């Protein structure tokens, strides 16, 4: 009886279940309930242990790049440059606050799961029906279910009557499950255990009675909650690379500063204090203080752009990760498909008809051999459509420009079929009023309705149901001029063909009864029916999803469909979408039989997965990641949450998705459209391009400044730039020139190139060369102007002012070239396409004029006013740097077939 043993309740006869749980049809006594609450606890999910706010804040500082920034703040504090110290610390604190706000998605997901549990339940205790709080349910309680109820605990069903439960949140099934009390196979998958009802699922139709077999954390939804709590958060490719880069950068800066200090002390005549300040200045020069701020702003801009394209980002780093995605694992129902059942094929004795249009809207037509047909010339088709409309309890309503279904999705598809054939439901109902009915139940697998024809006086029974069942009830079929003997072989072939195409098959039949008969009995329909035909129903793919999958292929991204539906349906939908080969689908049962190594091999070759449980989805994501893939996972149900959290980018549906899936994800699609993911990938690639452009711009700045100090120490001459002036250059260029690159638009062909390799370093060998080359150019220009100014008789303060302004002017010219890493600067117009470029250059001019002439800044940074001749020479130096970089691009372009974008290196 212990819940932890997790007995296979679906294989046990109901009498054995009741005996194990020590209960009966009268339910538990109050004493038993109290004892079991003490034993099992309340029927709720236990909240996880959480870190306090202070600890979460402090953990945000556990990053090498942050350590480098804190060291920079310490250096500026030693220099008593309190403004700069405050700026650097401000950047660090803001980044930490953003991390605290964005953290905790797992806790929120668990909260969302707990909120899904039903608040009340109808039970039988001590022989009496009573409503109790769901939290008070215990194993052995007898629970009554009816339409509209949310199941409050895991139940073994004892009695059902036409009970259908929507389990899509757990299984991914597109249709409600028809529940039964029959015993199930021991190895039946979650969605095939039809004699169980799961906590948190919704009763769609009918009613039933079940005994509680699991509560709280022992339920299926509790097991998923536990999985979600255990899933390891994945860091993003960029953050992993920045972490490695930061470690190398920190080590290199410390070694370089120490070597400079020792060289100046041992081989040059510097005083200890002077060479120490030079080493400190070198460290300040080499640290890219503005990089975290530019990273955050670039990602934030990507978030804004994505929001305008229906993709809402919940965690900033996910923006960049989208750009490196190599595999998208997508749920089927409601993501790749419309989650609206649609009749696609109709088969009568006269042949096959195809049905156009999707969803519940009656837009579309019936065609035969590619030509539209009219019911006036198709009597067999007319009778089938009339049967589909009359043997039906669903209704369609047109409101606010949309068609809404009231009732069962499959029946809604039949109503839409009849309307596409120009039948008016209200008019047909008046002409053939219903007088009696046998409702659908899973035990007999059909529905029958009795109708009276006011015009002819005929009494007709219409039947729809599982084709195997209806065929056993029929002995004739509708022919062109009347009834003919039933061709069993032909109709079994039709069933197999429609099923192979992933369609859910329904058969429709009729029988004339004596005039005036007003009651319908099973004996009236169990034999003697005339088969009208069969229909193939499917949840069709979204048109935009088909084109989006094709776009993914062009972008080098594989799409894998992971669904809870049956393999036949999965293969058929995959075939229409262009996912997989249309022949292969790996089932969850087959996934269970593979060890991790075998699964890694199989997952690299297979694109369609069916009957997948939460564990299967999680294992598939983990196997792909073990193969080095960067994985985006889409989903909308509770069953998707563990895989969504584990994936590099979890993508939840905003309209039809559960709150659990949204809280477990990094991105939410506001329009539930798979195509929006492709647009988000384009933005992600652009963000990564811009981040690397910003890095490629900032590093030569820091490298040039560091080289200026190193060259001065090696030459034993006075420093051309002081540490405090270095801080000024770092700050103003980062927040003006460097920031402008965050607004760069997507480059041509951004979605026609493959994803960058996941193991690609953030700085390739070529880009290291570019940084070194530009750094050398900046050193030559800065030293050249410094020496020229001194040779002209200027004071050391004036010469340093010239050197600082030259360095900034050269960076402004280099900015124009940095917009395109391989292509010429004029490819898209040097000052066009990004209005922030001319704006940032104008801003830097104003700042440098203030730096040079404003008395407070002159006092702070030790600058002097410059003569007009100096301002004439500095743009010349900048132009020379620009020309050299463009020549280098041309030379390197000849030696390699370079793509336009930086991230393809």
mmCIF file of N, CA and C in Angstrom, residues 238-346:
data_model
loop_
_atom_site.group_PDB
_atom_site.id
_atom_site.type_symbol
_atom_site.label_atom_id
_atom_site.label_comp_id
_atom_site.label_asym_id
_atom_site.label_seq_id
_atom_site.Cartn_x
_atom_site.Cartn_y
_atom_site.Cartn_z
ATOM 1 N N UNK A 238 27.592 31.421 -25.060
ATOM 2 C CA UNK A 238 28.336 32.675 -24.921
ATOM 3 C C UNK A 238 28.919 32.803 -23.513
ATOM 4 N N UNK A 239 28.095 32.503 -22.499
ATOM 5 C CA UNK A 239 28.582 32.646 -21.127
ATOM 6 C C UNK A 239 29.717 31.664 -20.854
ATOM 7 N N UNK A 240 29.616 30.455 -21.428
ATOM 8 C CA UNK A 240 30.716 29.506 -21.256
ATOM 9 C C UNK A 240 31.996 30.054 -21.885
ATOM 10 N N UNK A 241 31.852 30.636 -23.084
ATOM 11 C CA UNK A 241 33.032 31.147 -23.787
ATOM 12 C C UNK A 241 33.579 32.398 -23.097
ATOM 13 N N UNK A 242 32.673 33.263 -22.636
ATOM 14 C CA UNK A 242 33.118 34.461 -21.923
ATOM 15 C C UNK A 242 33.837 34.077 -20.640
ATOM 16 N N UNK A 243 33.355 33.008 -19.979
ATOM 17 C CA UNK A 243 34.006 32.556 -18.756
ATOM 18 C C UNK A 243 35.433 32.093 -19.054
ATOM 19 N N UNK A 244 35.588 31.291 -20.111
ATOM 20 C CA UNK A 244 36.934 30.830 -20.489
ATOM 21 C C UNK A 244 37.795 32.016 -20.902
ATOM 22 N N UNK A 245 37.212 32.902 -21.718
ATOM 23 C CA UNK A 245 37.937 34.083 -22.178
ATOM 24 C C UNK A 245 38.363 34.952 -20.995
ATOM 25 N N UNK A 246 37.446 35.115 -20.029
ATOM 26 C CA UNK A 246 37.758 35.929 -18.862
ATOM 27 C C UNK A 246 38.903 35.360 -18.044
ATOM 28 N N UNK A 247 38.939 34.020 -17.912
ATOM 29 C CA UNK A 247 40.024 33.393 -17.160
ATOM 30 C C UNK A 247 41.375 33.630 -17.849
ATOM 31 N N UNK A 248 41.406 33.410 -19.149
ATOM 32 C CA UNK A 248 42.643 33.646 -19.890
ATOM 33 C C UNK A 248 43.046 35.114 -19.849
ATOM 34 N N UNK A 249 42.040 35.994 -19.987
ATOM 35 C CA UNK A 249 42.336 37.424 -19.986
ATOM 36 C C UNK A 249 42.899 37.854 -18.636
ATOM 37 N N UNK A 250 42.256 37.386 -17.559
ATOM 38 C CA UNK A 250 42.732 37.760 -16.221
ATOM 39 C C UNK A 250 44.170 37.281 -16.001
ATOM 40 N N UNK A 251 44.435 36.021 -16.389
ATOM 41 C CA UNK A 251 45.796 35.491 -16.213
ATOM 42 C C UNK A 251 46.802 36.273 -17.054
ATOM 43 N N UNK A 252 46.427 36.573 -18.304
ATOM 44 C CA UNK A 252 47.341 37.289 -19.197
ATOM 45 C C UNK A 252 47.638 38.695 -18.670
ATOM 46 N N UNK A 253 46.610 39.384 -18.168
ATOM 47 C CA UNK A 253 46.801 40.745 -17.664
ATOM 48 C C UNK A 253 47.733 40.746 -16.457
ATOM 49 N N UNK A 254 47.509 39.811 -15.541
ATOM 50 C CA UNK A 254 48.354 39.750 -14.346
ATOM 51 C C UNK A 254 49.807 39.435 -14.701
ATOM 52 N N UNK A 255 49.997 38.473 -15.609
ATOM 53 C CA UNK A 255 51.358 38.125 -16.016
ATOM 54 C C UNK A 255 52.048 39.286 -16.730
ATOM 55 N N UNK A 256 51.303 39.952 -17.612
ATOM 56 C CA UNK A 256 51.872 41.056 -18.377
ATOM 57 C C UNK A 256 52.221 42.224 -17.457
ATOM 58 N N UNK A 257 51.326 42.540 -16.511
ATOM 59 C CA UNK A 257 51.583 43.642 -15.585
ATOM 60 C C UNK A 257 52.799 43.319 -14.698
ATOM 61 N N UNK A 258 52.876 42.060 -14.227
ATOM 62 C CA UNK A 258 54.019 41.662 -13.382
ATOM 63 C C UNK A 258 55.323 41.713 -14.163
ATOM 64 N N UNK A 259 55.291 41.229 -15.425
ATOM 65 C CA UNK A 259 56.498 41.253 -16.250
ATOM 66 C C UNK A 259 56.943 42.682 -16.528
ATOM 67 N N UNK A 260 55.989 43.556 -16.788
ATOM 68 C CA UNK A 260 56.321 44.965 -17.037
ATOM 69 C C UNK A 260 56.945 45.604 -15.797
ATOM 70 N N UNK A 261 56.347 45.320 -14.638
ATOM 71 C CA UNK A 261 56.876 45.861 -13.389
ATOM 72 C C UNK A 261 58.316 45.388 -13.157
ATOM 73 N N UNK A 262 58.555 44.084 -13.324
ATOM 74 C CA UNK A 262 59.894 43.526 -13.091
ATOM 75 C C UNK A 262 60.911 44.041 -14.106
ATOM 76 N N UNK A 263 60.499 44.173 -15.369
ATOM 77 C CA UNK A 263 61.410 44.668 -16.397
ATOM 78 C C UNK A 263 61.794 46.122 -16.124
ATOM 79 N N UNK A 264 60.786 46.943 -15.817
ATOM 80 C CA UNK A 264 61.068 48.348 -15.549
ATOM 81 C C UNK A 264 61.922 48.544 -14.325
ATOM 82 N N UNK A 265 61.743 47.661 -13.330
ATOM 83 C CA UNK A 265 62.503 47.776 -12.097
ATOM 84 C C UNK A 265 63.943 47.287 -12.275
ATOM 85 N N UNK A 266 64.117 46.222 -13.089
ATOM 86 C CA UNK A 266 65.433 45.623 -13.189
ATOM 87 C C UNK A 266 66.287 46.149 -14.332
ATOM 88 N N UNK A 267 65.650 46.588 -15.422
ATOM 89 C CA UNK A 267 66.416 46.966 -16.609
ATOM 90 C C UNK A 267 66.261 48.442 -16.995
ATOM 91 N N UNK A 268 65.431 49.171 -16.285
ATOM 92 C CA UNK A 268 65.256 50.597 -16.577
ATOM 93 C C UNK A 268 65.410 51.376 -15.264
ATOM 94 N N UNK A 269 65.496 52.676 -15.378
ATOM 95 C CA UNK A 269 65.775 53.505 -14.198
ATOM 96 C C UNK A 269 64.513 54.045 -13.526
ATOM 97 N N UNK A 270 63.389 53.309 -13.632
ATOM 98 C CA UNK A 270 62.166 53.785 -13.010
ATOM 99 C C UNK A 270 62.230 53.607 -11.494
ATOM 100 N N UNK A 271 61.629 54.566 -10.786
ATOM 101 C CA UNK A 271 61.461 54.403 -9.335
ATOM 102 C C UNK A 271 60.383 53.358 -9.092
ATOM 103 N N UNK A 272 60.421 52.745 -7.894
ATOM 104 C CA UNK A 272 59.456 51.682 -7.583
ATOM 105 C C UNK A 272 58.031 52.184 -7.714
ATOM 106 N N UNK A 273 57.747 53.358 -7.137
ATOM 107 C CA UNK A 273 56.377 53.901 -7.195
ATOM 108 C C UNK A 273 55.959 54.159 -8.631
ATOM 109 N N UNK A 274 56.878 54.682 -9.438
ATOM 110 C CA UNK A 274 56.542 55.035 -10.819
ATOM 111 C C UNK A 274 56.247 53.799 -11.657
ATOM 112 N N UNK A 275 57.096 52.774 -11.560
ATOM 113 C CA UNK A 275 56.876 51.573 -12.363
ATOM 114 C C UNK A 275 55.668 50.786 -11.855
ATOM 115 N N UNK A 276 55.404 50.875 -10.520
ATOM 116 C CA UNK A 276 54.205 50.231 -9.998
ATOM 117 C C UNK A 276 52.952 50.859 -10.593
ATOM 118 N N UNK A 277 52.922 52.194 -10.648
ATOM 119 C CA UNK A 277 51.776 52.871 -11.264
ATOM 120 C C UNK A 277 51.670 52.534 -12.744
ATOM 121 N N UNK A 278 52.826 52.356 -13.414
ATOM 122 C CA UNK A 278 52.794 51.967 -14.819
ATOM 123 C C UNK A 278 52.174 50.579 -14.980
ATOM 124 N N UNK A 279 52.533 49.644 -14.090
ATOM 125 C CA UNK A 279 51.964 48.297 -14.136
ATOM 126 C C UNK A 279 50.462 48.334 -13.852
ATOM 127 N N UNK A 280 50.096 49.179 -12.874
ATOM 128 C CA UNK A 280 48.668 49.349 -12.584
ATOM 129 C C UNK A 280 47.951 49.919 -13.807
ATOM 130 N N UNK A 281 48.560 50.902 -14.447
ATOM 131 C CA UNK A 281 47.971 51.487 -15.651
ATOM 132 C C UNK A 281 47.827 50.458 -16.759
ATOM 133 N N UNK A 282 48.818 49.574 -16.874
ATOM 134 C CA UNK A 282 48.729 48.505 -17.874
ATOM 135 C C UNK A 282 47.530 47.607 -17.594
ATOM 136 N N UNK A 283 47.339 47.232 -16.319
ATOM 137 C CA UNK A 283 46.199 46.388 -15.956
ATOM 138 C C UNK A 283 44.883 47.084 -16.277
ATOM 139 N N UNK A 284 44.807 48.380 -15.930
ATOM 140 C CA UNK A 284 43.589 49.152 -16.219
ATOM 141 C C UNK A 284 43.354 49.217 -17.718
ATOM 142 N N UNK A 285 44.437 49.407 -18.483
ATOM 143 C CA UNK A 285 44.312 49.525 -19.934
ATOM 144 C C UNK A 285 43.802 48.242 -20.559
ATOM 145 N N UNK A 286 44.236 47.099 -20.037
ATOM 146 C CA UNK A 286 43.908 45.820 -20.666
ATOM 147 C C UNK A 286 42.528 45.307 -20.291
ATOM 148 N N UNK A 287 41.943 45.795 -19.190
ATOM 149 C CA UNK A 287 40.637 45.288 -18.743
ATOM 150 C C UNK A 287 39.521 45.971 -19.539
ATOM 151 N N UNK A 288 38.680 45.203 -20.253
ATOM 152 C CA UNK A 288 37.549 45.798 -20.993
ATOM 153 C C UNK A 288 36.362 46.061 -20.061
ATOM 154 N N UNK A 289 36.462 47.166 -19.305
ATOM 155 C CA UNK A 289 35.424 47.459 -18.312
ATOM 156 C C UNK A 289 34.031 47.564 -18.921
ATOM 157 N N UNK A 290 33.962 48.033 -20.160
ATOM 158 C CA UNK A 290 32.645 48.258 -20.756
ATOM 159 C C UNK A 290 32.006 47.014 -21.335
ATOM 160 N N UNK A 291 32.733 45.874 -21.367
ATOM 161 C CA UNK A 291 32.202 44.675 -22.018
ATOM 162 C C UNK A 291 30.920 44.152 -21.372
ATOM 163 N N UNK A 292 30.834 43.984 -20.045
ATOM 164 C CA UNK A 292 29.570 43.497 -19.476
ATOM 165 C C UNK A 292 28.392 44.410 -19.790
ATOM 166 N N UNK A 293 28.617 45.723 -19.713
ATOM 167 C CA UNK A 293 27.519 46.649 -20.011
ATOM 168 C C UNK A 293 27.077 46.509 -21.464
ATOM 169 N N UNK A 294 28.055 46.420 -22.396
ATOM 170 C CA UNK A 294 27.706 46.276 -23.813
ATOM 171 C C UNK A 294 27.007 44.944 -24.053
ATOM 172 N N UNK A 295 27.482 43.879 -23.393
ATOM 173 C CA UNK A 295 26.811 42.583 -23.521
ATOM 174 C C UNK A 295 25.357 42.673 -23.085
ATOM 175 N N UNK A 296 25.118 43.253 -21.919
ATOM 176 C CA UNK A 296 23.761 43.355 -21.388
ATOM 177 C C UNK A 296 22.877 44.188 -22.307
ATOM 178 N N UNK A 297 23.402 45.320 -22.777
ATOM 179 C CA UNK A 297 22.601 46.201 -23.638
ATOM 180 C C UNK A 297 22.328 45.535 -24.982
ATOM 181 N N UNK A 298 23.336 44.868 -25.556
ATOM 182 C CA UNK A 298 23.139 44.184 -26.833
ATOM 183 C C UNK A 298 22.068 43.107 -26.709
ATOM 184 N N UNK A 299 22.117 42.346 -25.621
ATOM 185 C CA UNK A 299 21.102 41.320 -25.402
ATOM 186 C C UNK A 299 19.725 41.949 -25.191
ATOM 187 N N UNK A 300 19.674 43.062 -24.460
ATOM 188 C CA UNK A 300 18.399 43.744 -24.215
ATOM 189 C C UNK A 300 17.794 44.258 -25.518
ATOM 190 N N UNK A 301 18.639 44.757 -26.418
ATOM 191 C CA UNK A 301 18.142 45.218 -27.719
ATOM 192 C C UNK A 301 17.575 44.031 -28.498
ATOM 193 N N UNK A 302 18.271 42.879 -28.415
ATOM 194 C CA UNK A 302 17.759 41.675 -29.050
ATOM 195 C C UNK A 302 16.405 41.276 -28.488
ATOM 196 N N UNK A 303 16.227 41.429 -27.177
ATOM 197 C CA UNK A 303 14.944 41.125 -26.540
ATOM 198 C C UNK A 303 13.837 42.003 -27.120
ATOM 199 N N UNK A 304 14.110 43.285 -27.273
ATOM 200 C CA UNK A 304 13.108 44.202 -27.825
ATOM 201 C C UNK A 304 12.744 43.828 -29.256
ATOM 202 N N UNK A 305 13.760 43.517 -30.051
ATOM 203 C CA UNK A 305 13.493 43.135 -31.439
ATOM 204 C C UNK A 305 12.670 41.861 -31.508
ATOM 205 N N UNK A 306 12.998 40.879 -30.655
ATOM 206 C CA UNK A 306 12.268 39.622 -30.670
ATOM 207 C C UNK A 306 10.825 39.804 -30.213
ATOM 208 N N UNK A 307 10.623 40.664 -29.223
ATOM 209 C CA UNK A 307 9.264 40.908 -28.736
ATOM 210 C C UNK A 307 8.368 41.433 -29.852
ATOM 211 N N UNK A 308 8.939 42.258 -30.721
ATOM 212 C CA UNK A 308 8.160 42.780 -31.855
ATOM 213 C C UNK A 308 7.850 41.688 -32.866
ATOM 214 N N UNK A 309 8.532 40.537 -32.754
ATOM 215 C CA UNK A 309 8.302 39.415 -33.658
ATOM 216 C C UNK A 309 7.692 38.234 -32.906
ATOM 217 N N UNK A 310 6.972 38.529 -31.805
ATOM 218 C CA UNK A 310 6.163 37.558 -31.050
ATOM 219 C C UNK A 310 6.981 36.556 -30.244
ATOM 220 N N UNK A 311 8.254 36.853 -29.994
ATOM 221 C CA UNK A 311 9.079 35.972 -29.166
ATOM 222 C C UNK A 311 9.503 36.744 -27.921
ATOM 223 N N UNK A 312 8.988 36.319 -26.776
ATOM 224 C CA UNK A 312 9.245 37.026 -25.520
ATOM 225 C C UNK A 312 10.348 36.288 -24.759
ATOM 226 N N UNK A 313 11.436 37.003 -24.490
ATOM 227 C CA UNK A 313 12.590 36.403 -23.819
ATOM 228 C C UNK A 313 12.486 36.607 -22.312
ATOM 229 N N UNK A 314 12.643 35.517 -21.554
ATOM 230 C CA UNK A 314 12.574 35.595 -20.100
ATOM 231 C C UNK A 314 13.959 35.683 -19.461
ATOM 232 N N UNK A 315 15.010 35.247 -20.159
ATOM 233 C CA UNK A 315 16.377 35.339 -19.639
ATOM 234 C C UNK A 315 17.259 35.909 -20.732
ATOM 235 N N UNK A 316 17.970 36.997 -20.419
ATOM 236 C CA UNK A 316 18.743 37.706 -21.436
ATOM 237 C C UNK A 316 19.714 36.813 -22.220
ATOM 238 N N UNK A 317 20.524 35.963 -21.577
ATOM 239 C CA UNK A 317 21.495 35.183 -22.365
ATOM 240 C C UNK A 317 20.860 34.274 -23.409
ATOM 241 N N UNK A 318 19.567 33.957 -23.247
ATOM 242 C CA UNK A 318 18.908 33.090 -24.221
ATOM 243 C C UNK A 318 18.869 33.717 -25.602
ATOM 244 N N UNK A 319 18.944 35.048 -25.676
ATOM 245 C CA UNK A 319 18.944 35.733 -26.964
ATOM 246 C C UNK A 319 20.121 35.249 -27.800
ATOM 247 N N UNK A 320 21.295 35.265 -27.206
ATOM 248 C CA UNK A 320 22.487 34.848 -27.935
ATOM 249 C C UNK A 320 22.462 33.353 -28.211
ATOM 250 N N UNK A 321 21.971 32.564 -27.244
ATOM 251 C CA UNK A 321 21.970 31.116 -27.422
ATOM 252 C C UNK A 321 21.155 30.711 -28.647
ATOM 253 N N UNK A 322 20.065 31.416 -28.909
ATOM 254 C CA UNK A 322 19.253 31.113 -30.084
ATOM 255 C C UNK A 322 20.076 31.166 -31.368
ATOM 256 N N UNK A 323 21.038 32.066 -31.394
ATOM 257 C CA UNK A 323 21.859 32.204 -32.586
ATOM 258 C C UNK A 323 22.779 31.029 -32.826
ATOM 259 N N UNK A 324 23.003 30.198 -31.805
ATOM 260 C CA UNK A 324 23.913 29.059 -31.954
ATOM 261 C C UNK A 324 23.172 27.730 -31.971
ATOM 262 N N UNK A 325 21.841 27.769 -32.002
ATOM 263 C CA UNK A 325 21.047 26.536 -31.978
ATOM 264 C C UNK A 325 21.344 25.688 -33.218
ATOM 265 N N UNK A 326 21.594 24.407 -32.981
ATOM 266 C CA UNK A 326 21.831 23.476 -34.081
ATOM 267 C C UNK A 326 20.674 22.502 -34.269
ATOM 268 N N UNK A 327 19.871 22.316 -33.208
ATOM 269 C CA UNK A 327 18.733 21.395 -33.272
ATOM 270 C C UNK A 327 17.549 22.030 -32.557
ATOM 271 N N UNK A 328 16.373 21.968 -33.179
ATOM 272 C CA UNK A 328 15.133 22.385 -32.515
ATOM 273 C C UNK A 328 14.281 21.139 -32.316
ATOM 274 N N UNK A 329 14.012 20.796 -31.061
ATOM 275 C CA UNK A 329 13.112 19.697 -30.723
ATOM 276 C C UNK A 329 11.744 20.291 -30.456
ATOM 277 N N UNK A 330 10.777 19.881 -31.239
ATOM 278 C CA UNK A 330 9.460 20.510 -31.127
ATOM 279 C C UNK A 330 8.389 19.501 -30.754
ATOM 280 N N UNK A 331 7.513 19.919 -29.869
ATOM 281 C CA UNK A 331 6.290 19.181 -29.626
ATOM 282 C C UNK A 331 5.432 19.310 -30.884
ATOM 283 N N UNK A 332 4.506 18.394 -31.082
ATOM 284 C CA UNK A 332 3.685 18.435 -32.295
ATOM 285 C C UNK A 332 2.408 19.249 -32.101
ATOM 286 N N UNK A 333 1.584 18.804 -31.153
ATOM 287 C CA UNK A 333 0.239 19.346 -31.025
ATOM 288 C C UNK A 333 0.259 20.807 -30.604
ATOM 289 N N UNK A 334 -0.340 21.655 -31.408
ATOM 290 C CA UNK A 334 -0.460 23.068 -31.090
ATOM 291 C C UNK A 334 0.782 23.875 -31.386
ATOM 292 N N UNK A 335 1.888 23.208 -31.707
ATOM 293 C CA UNK A 335 3.135 23.912 -32.009
ATOM 294 C C UNK A 335 3.421 23.829 -33.495
ATOM 295 N N UNK A 336 3.592 22.608 -33.970
ATOM 296 C CA UNK A 336 3.740 22.381 -35.406
ATOM 297 C C UNK A 336 2.386 22.220 -36.073
ATOM 298 N N UNK A 337 1.398 21.793 -35.300
ATOM 299 C CA UNK A 337 0.047 21.630 -35.835
ATOM 300 C C UNK A 337 -0.880 22.665 -35.218
ATOM 301 N N UNK A 338 -2.104 22.716 -35.725
ATOM 302 C CA UNK A 338 -3.048 23.757 -35.311
ATOM 303 C C UNK A 338 -3.796 23.410 -34.030
ATOM 304 N N UNK A 339 -3.742 22.137 -33.610
ATOM 305 C CA UNK A 339 -4.554 21.657 -32.490
ATOM 306 C C UNK A 339 -6.038 21.837 -32.787
ATOM 307 N N UNK A 340 -6.386 21.659 -34.052
ATOM 308 C CA UNK A 340 -7.776 21.709 -34.516
ATOM 309 C C UNK A 340 -7.972 20.547 -35.486
ATOM 310 N N UNK A 341 -8.803 19.580 -35.118
ATOM 311 C CA UNK A 341 -9.006 18.410 -35.960
ATOM 312 C C UNK A 341 -9.690 18.805 -37.265
ATOM 313 N N UNK A 342 -9.251 18.182 -38.349
ATOM 314 C CA UNK A 342 -9.743 18.529 -39.678
ATOM 315 C C UNK A 342 -9.917 17.260 -40.503
ATOM 316 N N UNK A 343 -11.054 17.138 -41.194
ATOM 317 C CA UNK A 343 -11.259 16.032 -42.135
ATOM 318 C C UNK A 343 -10.447 16.320 -43.395
ATOM 319 N N UNK A 344 -9.559 15.399 -43.734
ATOM 320 C CA UNK A 344 -8.721 15.576 -44.927
ATOM 321 C C UNK A 344 -9.166 14.671 -46.072
ATOM 322 N N UNK A 345 -9.721 13.501 -45.749
ATOM 323 C CA UNK A 345 -10.111 12.539 -46.785
ATOM 324 C C UNK A 345 -11.493 11.980 -46.490
ATOM 325 N N UNK A 346 -12.263 11.768 -47.555
ATOM 326 C CA UNK A 346 -13.578 11.129 -47.458
ATOM 327 C C UNK A 346 -13.618 10.008 -48.490
#
